[in-house]
Structure formats: C-alpha cells, structure tokens
Coordinates of C-alpha atoms in Angstrom, one line a residue:
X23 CA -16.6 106.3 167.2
X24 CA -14.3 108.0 164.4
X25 CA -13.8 106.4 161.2
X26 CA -10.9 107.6 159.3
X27 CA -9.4 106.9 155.5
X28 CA -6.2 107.5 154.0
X29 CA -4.4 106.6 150.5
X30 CA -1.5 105.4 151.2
X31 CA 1.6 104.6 148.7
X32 CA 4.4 102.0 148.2
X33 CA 7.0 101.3 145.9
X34 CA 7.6 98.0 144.9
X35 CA 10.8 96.8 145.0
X36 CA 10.8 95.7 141.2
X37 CA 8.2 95.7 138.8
X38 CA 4.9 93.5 139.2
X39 CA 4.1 92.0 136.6
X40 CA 0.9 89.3 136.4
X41 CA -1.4 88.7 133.1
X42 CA -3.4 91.5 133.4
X43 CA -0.6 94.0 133.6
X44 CA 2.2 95.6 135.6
X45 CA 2.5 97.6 138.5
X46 CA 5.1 99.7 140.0
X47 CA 3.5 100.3 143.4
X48 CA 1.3 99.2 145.7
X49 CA -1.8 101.7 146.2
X50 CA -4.2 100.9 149.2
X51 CA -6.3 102.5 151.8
X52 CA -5.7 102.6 155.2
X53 CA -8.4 102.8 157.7
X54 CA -8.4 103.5 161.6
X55 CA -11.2 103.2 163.9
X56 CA -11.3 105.1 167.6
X57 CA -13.2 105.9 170.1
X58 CA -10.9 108.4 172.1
X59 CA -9.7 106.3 174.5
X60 CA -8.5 103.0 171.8
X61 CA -7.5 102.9 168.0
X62 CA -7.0 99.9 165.6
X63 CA -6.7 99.6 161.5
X64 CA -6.7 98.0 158.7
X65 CA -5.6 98.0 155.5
X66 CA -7.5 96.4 152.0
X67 CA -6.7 96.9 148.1
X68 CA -9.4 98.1 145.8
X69 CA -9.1 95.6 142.7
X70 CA -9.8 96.6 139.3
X71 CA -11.1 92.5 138.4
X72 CA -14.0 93.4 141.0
X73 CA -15.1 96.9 139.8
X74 CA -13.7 98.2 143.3
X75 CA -11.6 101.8 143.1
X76 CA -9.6 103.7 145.6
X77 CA -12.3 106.1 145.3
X78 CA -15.5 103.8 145.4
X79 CA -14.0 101.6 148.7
X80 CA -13.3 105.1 150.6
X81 CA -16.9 105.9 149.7
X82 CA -18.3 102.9 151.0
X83 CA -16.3 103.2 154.3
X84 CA -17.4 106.8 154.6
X85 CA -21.2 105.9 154.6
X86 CA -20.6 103.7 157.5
X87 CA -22.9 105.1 160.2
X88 CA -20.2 105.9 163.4
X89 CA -21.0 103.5 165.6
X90 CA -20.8 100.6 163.5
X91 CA -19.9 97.0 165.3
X92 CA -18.2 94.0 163.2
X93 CA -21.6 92.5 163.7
X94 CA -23.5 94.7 162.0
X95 CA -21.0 95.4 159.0
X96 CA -22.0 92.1 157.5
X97 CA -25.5 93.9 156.5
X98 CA -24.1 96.8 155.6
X99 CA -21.3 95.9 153.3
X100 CA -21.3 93.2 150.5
X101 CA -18.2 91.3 150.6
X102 CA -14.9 93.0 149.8
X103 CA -12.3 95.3 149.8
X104 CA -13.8 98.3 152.0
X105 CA -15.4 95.3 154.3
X106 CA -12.1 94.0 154.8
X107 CA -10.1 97.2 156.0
X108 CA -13.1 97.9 158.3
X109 CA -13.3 94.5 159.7
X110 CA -9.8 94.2 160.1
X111 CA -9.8 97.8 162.4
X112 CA -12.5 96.8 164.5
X113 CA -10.7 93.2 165.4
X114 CA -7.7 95.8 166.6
X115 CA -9.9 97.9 168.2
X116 CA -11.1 95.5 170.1
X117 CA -7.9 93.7 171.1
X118 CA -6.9 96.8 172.2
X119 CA -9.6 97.6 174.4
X120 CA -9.4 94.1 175.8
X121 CA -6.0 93.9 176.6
X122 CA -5.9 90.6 174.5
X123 CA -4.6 89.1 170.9
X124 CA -7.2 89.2 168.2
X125 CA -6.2 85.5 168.2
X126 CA -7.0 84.5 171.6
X127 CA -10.6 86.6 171.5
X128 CA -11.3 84.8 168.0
X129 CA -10.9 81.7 170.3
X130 CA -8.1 80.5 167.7
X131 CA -4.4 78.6 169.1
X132 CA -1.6 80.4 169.7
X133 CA -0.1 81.3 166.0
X134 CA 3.2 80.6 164.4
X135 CA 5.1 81.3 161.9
X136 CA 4.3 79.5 158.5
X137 CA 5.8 79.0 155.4
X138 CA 5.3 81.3 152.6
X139 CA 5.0 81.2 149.1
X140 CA 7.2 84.1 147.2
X141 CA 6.1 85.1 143.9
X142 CA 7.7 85.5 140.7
X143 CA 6.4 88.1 138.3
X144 CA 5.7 87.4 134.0
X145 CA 8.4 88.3 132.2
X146 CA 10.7 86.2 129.6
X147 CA 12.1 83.2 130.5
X148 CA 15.3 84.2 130.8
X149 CA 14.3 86.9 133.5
X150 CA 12.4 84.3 135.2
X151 CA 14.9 82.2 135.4
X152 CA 17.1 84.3 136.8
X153 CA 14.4 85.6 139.5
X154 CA 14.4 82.0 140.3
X155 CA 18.1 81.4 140.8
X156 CA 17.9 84.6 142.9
X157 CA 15.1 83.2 145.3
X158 CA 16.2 79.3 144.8
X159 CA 17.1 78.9 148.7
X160 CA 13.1 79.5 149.6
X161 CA 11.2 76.7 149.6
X162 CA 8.4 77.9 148.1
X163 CA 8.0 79.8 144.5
X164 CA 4.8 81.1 143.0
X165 CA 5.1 81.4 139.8
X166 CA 2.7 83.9 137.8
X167 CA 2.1 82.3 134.0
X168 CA -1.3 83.3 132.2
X169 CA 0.0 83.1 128.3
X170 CA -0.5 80.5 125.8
X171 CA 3.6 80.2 125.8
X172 CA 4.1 79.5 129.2
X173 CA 5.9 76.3 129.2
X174 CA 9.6 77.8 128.7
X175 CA 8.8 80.2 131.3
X176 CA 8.0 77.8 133.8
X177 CA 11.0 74.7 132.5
X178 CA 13.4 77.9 133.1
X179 CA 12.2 78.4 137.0
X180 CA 12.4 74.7 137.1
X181 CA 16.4 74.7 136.4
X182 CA 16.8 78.5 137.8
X183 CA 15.4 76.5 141.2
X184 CA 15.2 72.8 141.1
X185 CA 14.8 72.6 144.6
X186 CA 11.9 74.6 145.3
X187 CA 8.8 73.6 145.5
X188 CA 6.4 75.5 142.9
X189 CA 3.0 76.6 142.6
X190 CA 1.4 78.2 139.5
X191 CA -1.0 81.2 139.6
X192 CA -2.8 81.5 135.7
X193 CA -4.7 84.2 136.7
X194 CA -7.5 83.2 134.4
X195 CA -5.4 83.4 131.7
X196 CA -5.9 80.0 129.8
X197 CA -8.3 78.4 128.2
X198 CA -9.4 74.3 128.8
X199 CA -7.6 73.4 125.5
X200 CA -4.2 74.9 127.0
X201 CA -4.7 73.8 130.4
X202 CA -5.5 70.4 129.2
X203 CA -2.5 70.1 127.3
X204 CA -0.3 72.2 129.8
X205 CA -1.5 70.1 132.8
X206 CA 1.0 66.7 132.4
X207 CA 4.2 68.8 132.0
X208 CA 3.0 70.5 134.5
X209 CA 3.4 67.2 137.1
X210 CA 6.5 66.5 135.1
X211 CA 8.1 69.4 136.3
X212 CA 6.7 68.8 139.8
X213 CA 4.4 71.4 140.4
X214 CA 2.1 71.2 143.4
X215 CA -0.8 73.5 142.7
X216 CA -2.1 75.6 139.5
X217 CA -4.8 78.3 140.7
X218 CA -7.4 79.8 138.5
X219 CA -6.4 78.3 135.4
X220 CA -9.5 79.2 133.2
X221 CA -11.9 82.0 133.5
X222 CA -13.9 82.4 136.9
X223 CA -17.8 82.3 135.2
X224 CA -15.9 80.5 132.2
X225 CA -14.4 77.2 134.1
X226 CA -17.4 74.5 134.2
X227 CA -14.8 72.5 131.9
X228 CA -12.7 71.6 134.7
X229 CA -15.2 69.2 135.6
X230 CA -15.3 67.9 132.8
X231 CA -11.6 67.3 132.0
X232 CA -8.6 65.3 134.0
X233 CA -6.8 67.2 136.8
X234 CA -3.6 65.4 137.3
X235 CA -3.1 68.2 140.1
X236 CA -4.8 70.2 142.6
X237 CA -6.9 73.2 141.2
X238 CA -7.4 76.0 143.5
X239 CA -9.8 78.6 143.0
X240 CA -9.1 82.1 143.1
X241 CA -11.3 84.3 141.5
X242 CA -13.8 82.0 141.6
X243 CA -14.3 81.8 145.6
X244 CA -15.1 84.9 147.1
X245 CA -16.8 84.1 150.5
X246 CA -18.8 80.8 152.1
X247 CA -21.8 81.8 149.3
X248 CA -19.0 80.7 146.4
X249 CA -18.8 77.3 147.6
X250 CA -21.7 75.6 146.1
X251 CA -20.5 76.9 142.8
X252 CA -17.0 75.3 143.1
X253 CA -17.6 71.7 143.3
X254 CA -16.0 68.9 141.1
X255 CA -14.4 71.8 139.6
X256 CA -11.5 72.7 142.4
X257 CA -10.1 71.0 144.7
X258 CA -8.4 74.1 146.8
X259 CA -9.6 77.2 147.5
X260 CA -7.4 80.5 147.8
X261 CA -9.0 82.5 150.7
X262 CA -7.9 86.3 150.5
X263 CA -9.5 89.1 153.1
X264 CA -9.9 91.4 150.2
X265 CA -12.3 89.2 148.8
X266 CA -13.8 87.7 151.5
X267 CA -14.6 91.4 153.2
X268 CA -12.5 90.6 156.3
X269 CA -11.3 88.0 158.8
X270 CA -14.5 87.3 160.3
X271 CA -16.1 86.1 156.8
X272 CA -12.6 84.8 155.8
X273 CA -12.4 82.8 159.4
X274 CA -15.9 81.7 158.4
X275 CA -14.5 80.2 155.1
X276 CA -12.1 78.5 156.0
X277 CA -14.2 76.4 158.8
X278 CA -16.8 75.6 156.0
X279 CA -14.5 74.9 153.1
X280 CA -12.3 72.2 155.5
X281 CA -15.7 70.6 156.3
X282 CA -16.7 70.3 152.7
X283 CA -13.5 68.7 151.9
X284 CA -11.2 71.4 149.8
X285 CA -7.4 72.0 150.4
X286 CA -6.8 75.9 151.8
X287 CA -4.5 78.4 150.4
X288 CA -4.8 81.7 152.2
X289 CA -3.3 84.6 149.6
X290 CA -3.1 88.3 149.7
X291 CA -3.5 91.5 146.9
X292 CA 0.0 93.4 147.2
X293 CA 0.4 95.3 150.6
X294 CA 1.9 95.8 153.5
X295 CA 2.4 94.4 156.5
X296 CA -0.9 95.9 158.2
X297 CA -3.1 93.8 155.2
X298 CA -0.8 90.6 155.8
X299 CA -1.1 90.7 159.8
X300 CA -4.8 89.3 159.9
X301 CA -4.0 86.6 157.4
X302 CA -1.1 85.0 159.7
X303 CA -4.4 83.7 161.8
X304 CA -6.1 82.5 158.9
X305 CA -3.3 80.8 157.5
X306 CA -2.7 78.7 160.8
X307 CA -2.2 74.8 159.3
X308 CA -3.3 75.8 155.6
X309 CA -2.1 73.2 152.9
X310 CA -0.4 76.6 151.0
X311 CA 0.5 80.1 152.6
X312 CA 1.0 82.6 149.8
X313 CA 1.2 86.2 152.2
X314 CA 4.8 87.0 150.8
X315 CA 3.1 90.7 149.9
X316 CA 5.8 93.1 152.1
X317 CA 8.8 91.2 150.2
X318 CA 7.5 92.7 146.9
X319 CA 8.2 96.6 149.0
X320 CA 10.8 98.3 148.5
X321 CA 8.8 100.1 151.7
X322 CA 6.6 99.0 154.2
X323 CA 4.8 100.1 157.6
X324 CA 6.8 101.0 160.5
X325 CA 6.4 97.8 162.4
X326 CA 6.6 95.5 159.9
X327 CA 5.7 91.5 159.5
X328 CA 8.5 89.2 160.3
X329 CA 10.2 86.8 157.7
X330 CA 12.8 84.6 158.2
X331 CA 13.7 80.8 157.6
X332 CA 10.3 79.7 159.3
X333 CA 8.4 81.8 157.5
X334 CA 6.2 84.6 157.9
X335 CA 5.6 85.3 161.8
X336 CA 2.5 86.8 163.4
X337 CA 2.1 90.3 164.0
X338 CA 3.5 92.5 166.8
X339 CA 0.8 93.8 168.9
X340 CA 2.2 97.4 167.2
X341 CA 1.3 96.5 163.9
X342 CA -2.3 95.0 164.6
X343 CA -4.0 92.6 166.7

C-alpha cells in the first residue's frame, strides 16, 4: 500500500481570530492511502497548543510501515493529528473497496444532517456585533471570548442576534475568579454552553466553584484515557478527530463518555470539507454540533460538505466515506 502526504492551503474567507491569535488561512495535510486498485484520504491540522507541526505530523505519517491496517495504528501512533488523517484514509479505503458507506461498516444508522454551530471570531464589540447581525438567521452562534473584558463583546452578540442560540468557547483564556464572576451574566444573557473556560492542567477549581451552566471540556479531553481526569469538573465534552487521532478512537469516545454521563459536543480545527466529513458520523444525536469549519473558506475541496437550513449534511461518497 502507498501512503502519500501533501500541504495543502486555504484562504479564509475573513480573518480568524481566537485568544491565542489570528489566522488568515487554513494550513493542513492531506493524506491518501492506495493500494493500486482503491484510494481513500484524510485530512488533520497540526496544532501549535499540542506541540504538533506540519512538519513533525508528515514525519510521523511517513514512518508508517506500508501495510499499516486501522488496527494496528492505535500502537503505532499516540493520539492526534497524523493519527487522525491516517485513520480517516483507511475508513475510505475501505468503504471503497467494499462498495459500502463508512457509516454502515462502522455499524452506525443512516446519518443526517445536523445543526451546526457557526463561529464568531475576537475582535471589538462593535465588529462582533455586527458579525452577529450578519449570521443572526442561524440558529446557532459560537462565540470565541478568552479576555478579562469579554462581557461587552458577548451583550453586543446578544442584541446583534437575539434569537440565536449561543455558546461560548474561552479557549483557556480565563481564570476561576473571572469565570466565577462571568458565569451569572452569562445565564442572563442565555447562553447554553461555555467550553474550556480555565486552563486545561489549571481547572481543578471548577469543582470546586458553582456552574450555573454546562462546562464542556475541550483541551482538557483528548481521547477515552482523559475521562477519568474530567469528573465533577465538566459536564460536556467537545470531541474533535484531531485530538482524538481519528474516528475510530473519537467513535470510541463518544460511546464511553454517554455511558459515564457527560453531554457531547463534536468540534473541528479549521478545515475543509475532507476533515469535516468523518465528524458528520460522530456528530449523529450530539447535545451540540460545532463542524461549521468550510464556512470560514473562502475555498474548499472540490466536492464539498453540504449546508443548508438543516444543517450540515453527510458527505458525498466523492468527498470521503
């Protein structure tokens, strides 16, 4: 079997803007698996917050012996983002040699469309509200906050959208005295969800203090060996195949974080279409589907993801799976 790596480009329709900084594009390796007769890829993002580079993931793909099977990945890989893209390209390969959706041999229902958040970068709170009036007719915003003067941002989504519903992504950027004191206006203005509010490796005081609404982890859950860590501090978890190292672990996940009693969000790095498609299994009946990642483009893949009124649709079998 040949393994194959590319870098791949795209612009962002505006600039991306969360806590940790701004982008203008969306950089992320593309990998396809064949083996002469079939094909099937994947896509991941190399994150900075997990030590991961373009140049260290296409490493760790490129070290794979050839005839590597999804099976044996799990011992060769540690979770993340070079796990995922492979992953992700031998669940097409495989459909494709079958003849069958990736869905139907993960022994998974039929998938629909689902609702998806759509994110609103940092920036002023006049720009934000204005991003807001812009997207008020979806019913979901995400709204990226992360500063100690956050409030004004999020009251001026609030009247820029007062229909939406709203989650609020921190990004780690808030300690337990601002959360603390953030978290009633918070309800006030009828927010459903905050994720990651204080430090992954920093947020043990979040079982200590009131939360008067869901917490979701984020950087804090990685894959099923995270979940011991997370109790009475979250209440969701955010399940992302970049972090996770694929659909097989993130599938995994999900099973064992519904048993145990959390909420599910699935979420995405920014993308395309190809790192989205695998998600729209996962996010089958979540509590929150945040996989708005191609709306950010201003370019995507050639067959790309359907969105429309009901939300984000699964993937054509041209596109993956």
């Amino acid at each position: 079997m040949q393994i194959d790596v590319t870098h791949d480009v795209f612009k962002l329709a505006q600039v991306f803007t969360i806590s940790r900084g701004s982008r203008t594009e969306a950089k992320v390796l593309t990998v396809r698996v064949s083996d002469g007769a079939h094909s099937g890829w994947g896509e991941c993002v190399p994150y900075a917050r997990y030590d991961e580079t373009m140049e260290s993931v296409e490493a760790q793909i490129r070290g794979l012996p050839a005839d590597v099977t999804r099976g044996a990945l799990y011992d060769l890989l540690e979770a993340g983002a070079a796990r995922n893209a492979v992953d992700c390209a031998l669940w097409d390969l495989e459909a494709k040699r079958a003849g069958k959706p990736v869905w139907e041999l993960a022994g998974l229902s039929k998938p629909g469309p689902e609702i998806t958040a759509y994110t609103l970068s940092l920036d002023t709170p006049e720009k934000m509200q204005a991003q807001a009036a812009e997207n008020a007719y979806r019913p979901l915003l995400k709204i990226k906050l992360g500063t100690p003067d956050d409030m004004p941002r999020l009251e001026a989504v609030r009247k820029g959208a007062p229909k939406s519903r709203i989650i609020i992504d921190a990004n780690e950027g808030w300690s337990a005295d601002v959360y603390a004191e953030l978290a009633p206006h918070l309800v006030g203005l009828g927010v459903e969800l905050v994720e990651q509010p204080l430090p992954a490796g920093q947020d043990d005081m979040l079982s200590e203090i009131e939360r008067p609404l869901p917490v979701c982890a984020d950087e804090s859950c990685h894959d099923r060996a995270s979940l011991p860590k997370l109790k009475g501090k979250y209440d969701v978890v955010n399940i992302k195949l970049d972090k996770t190292g694929g659909l097989t672990e993130a599938l995994a996940l999900k099973e064992a974080a519904l048993a145990e009693g959390y909420g599910v969000m699935v979420g995405c790095m920014v993308g395309s279409s190809l790192a989205m498609a695998p998600a729209t299994l996962l996010a089958q009946g979540v509590s929150f589907t945040d996989l708005d990642g191609p709306l950010l483009l201003a370019e995507d893949r050639a067959t790309p993801l359907q969105f429309d009124s009901k939300g984000v649709h699964p993937p054509e079998p041209a596109l993956w799976g």
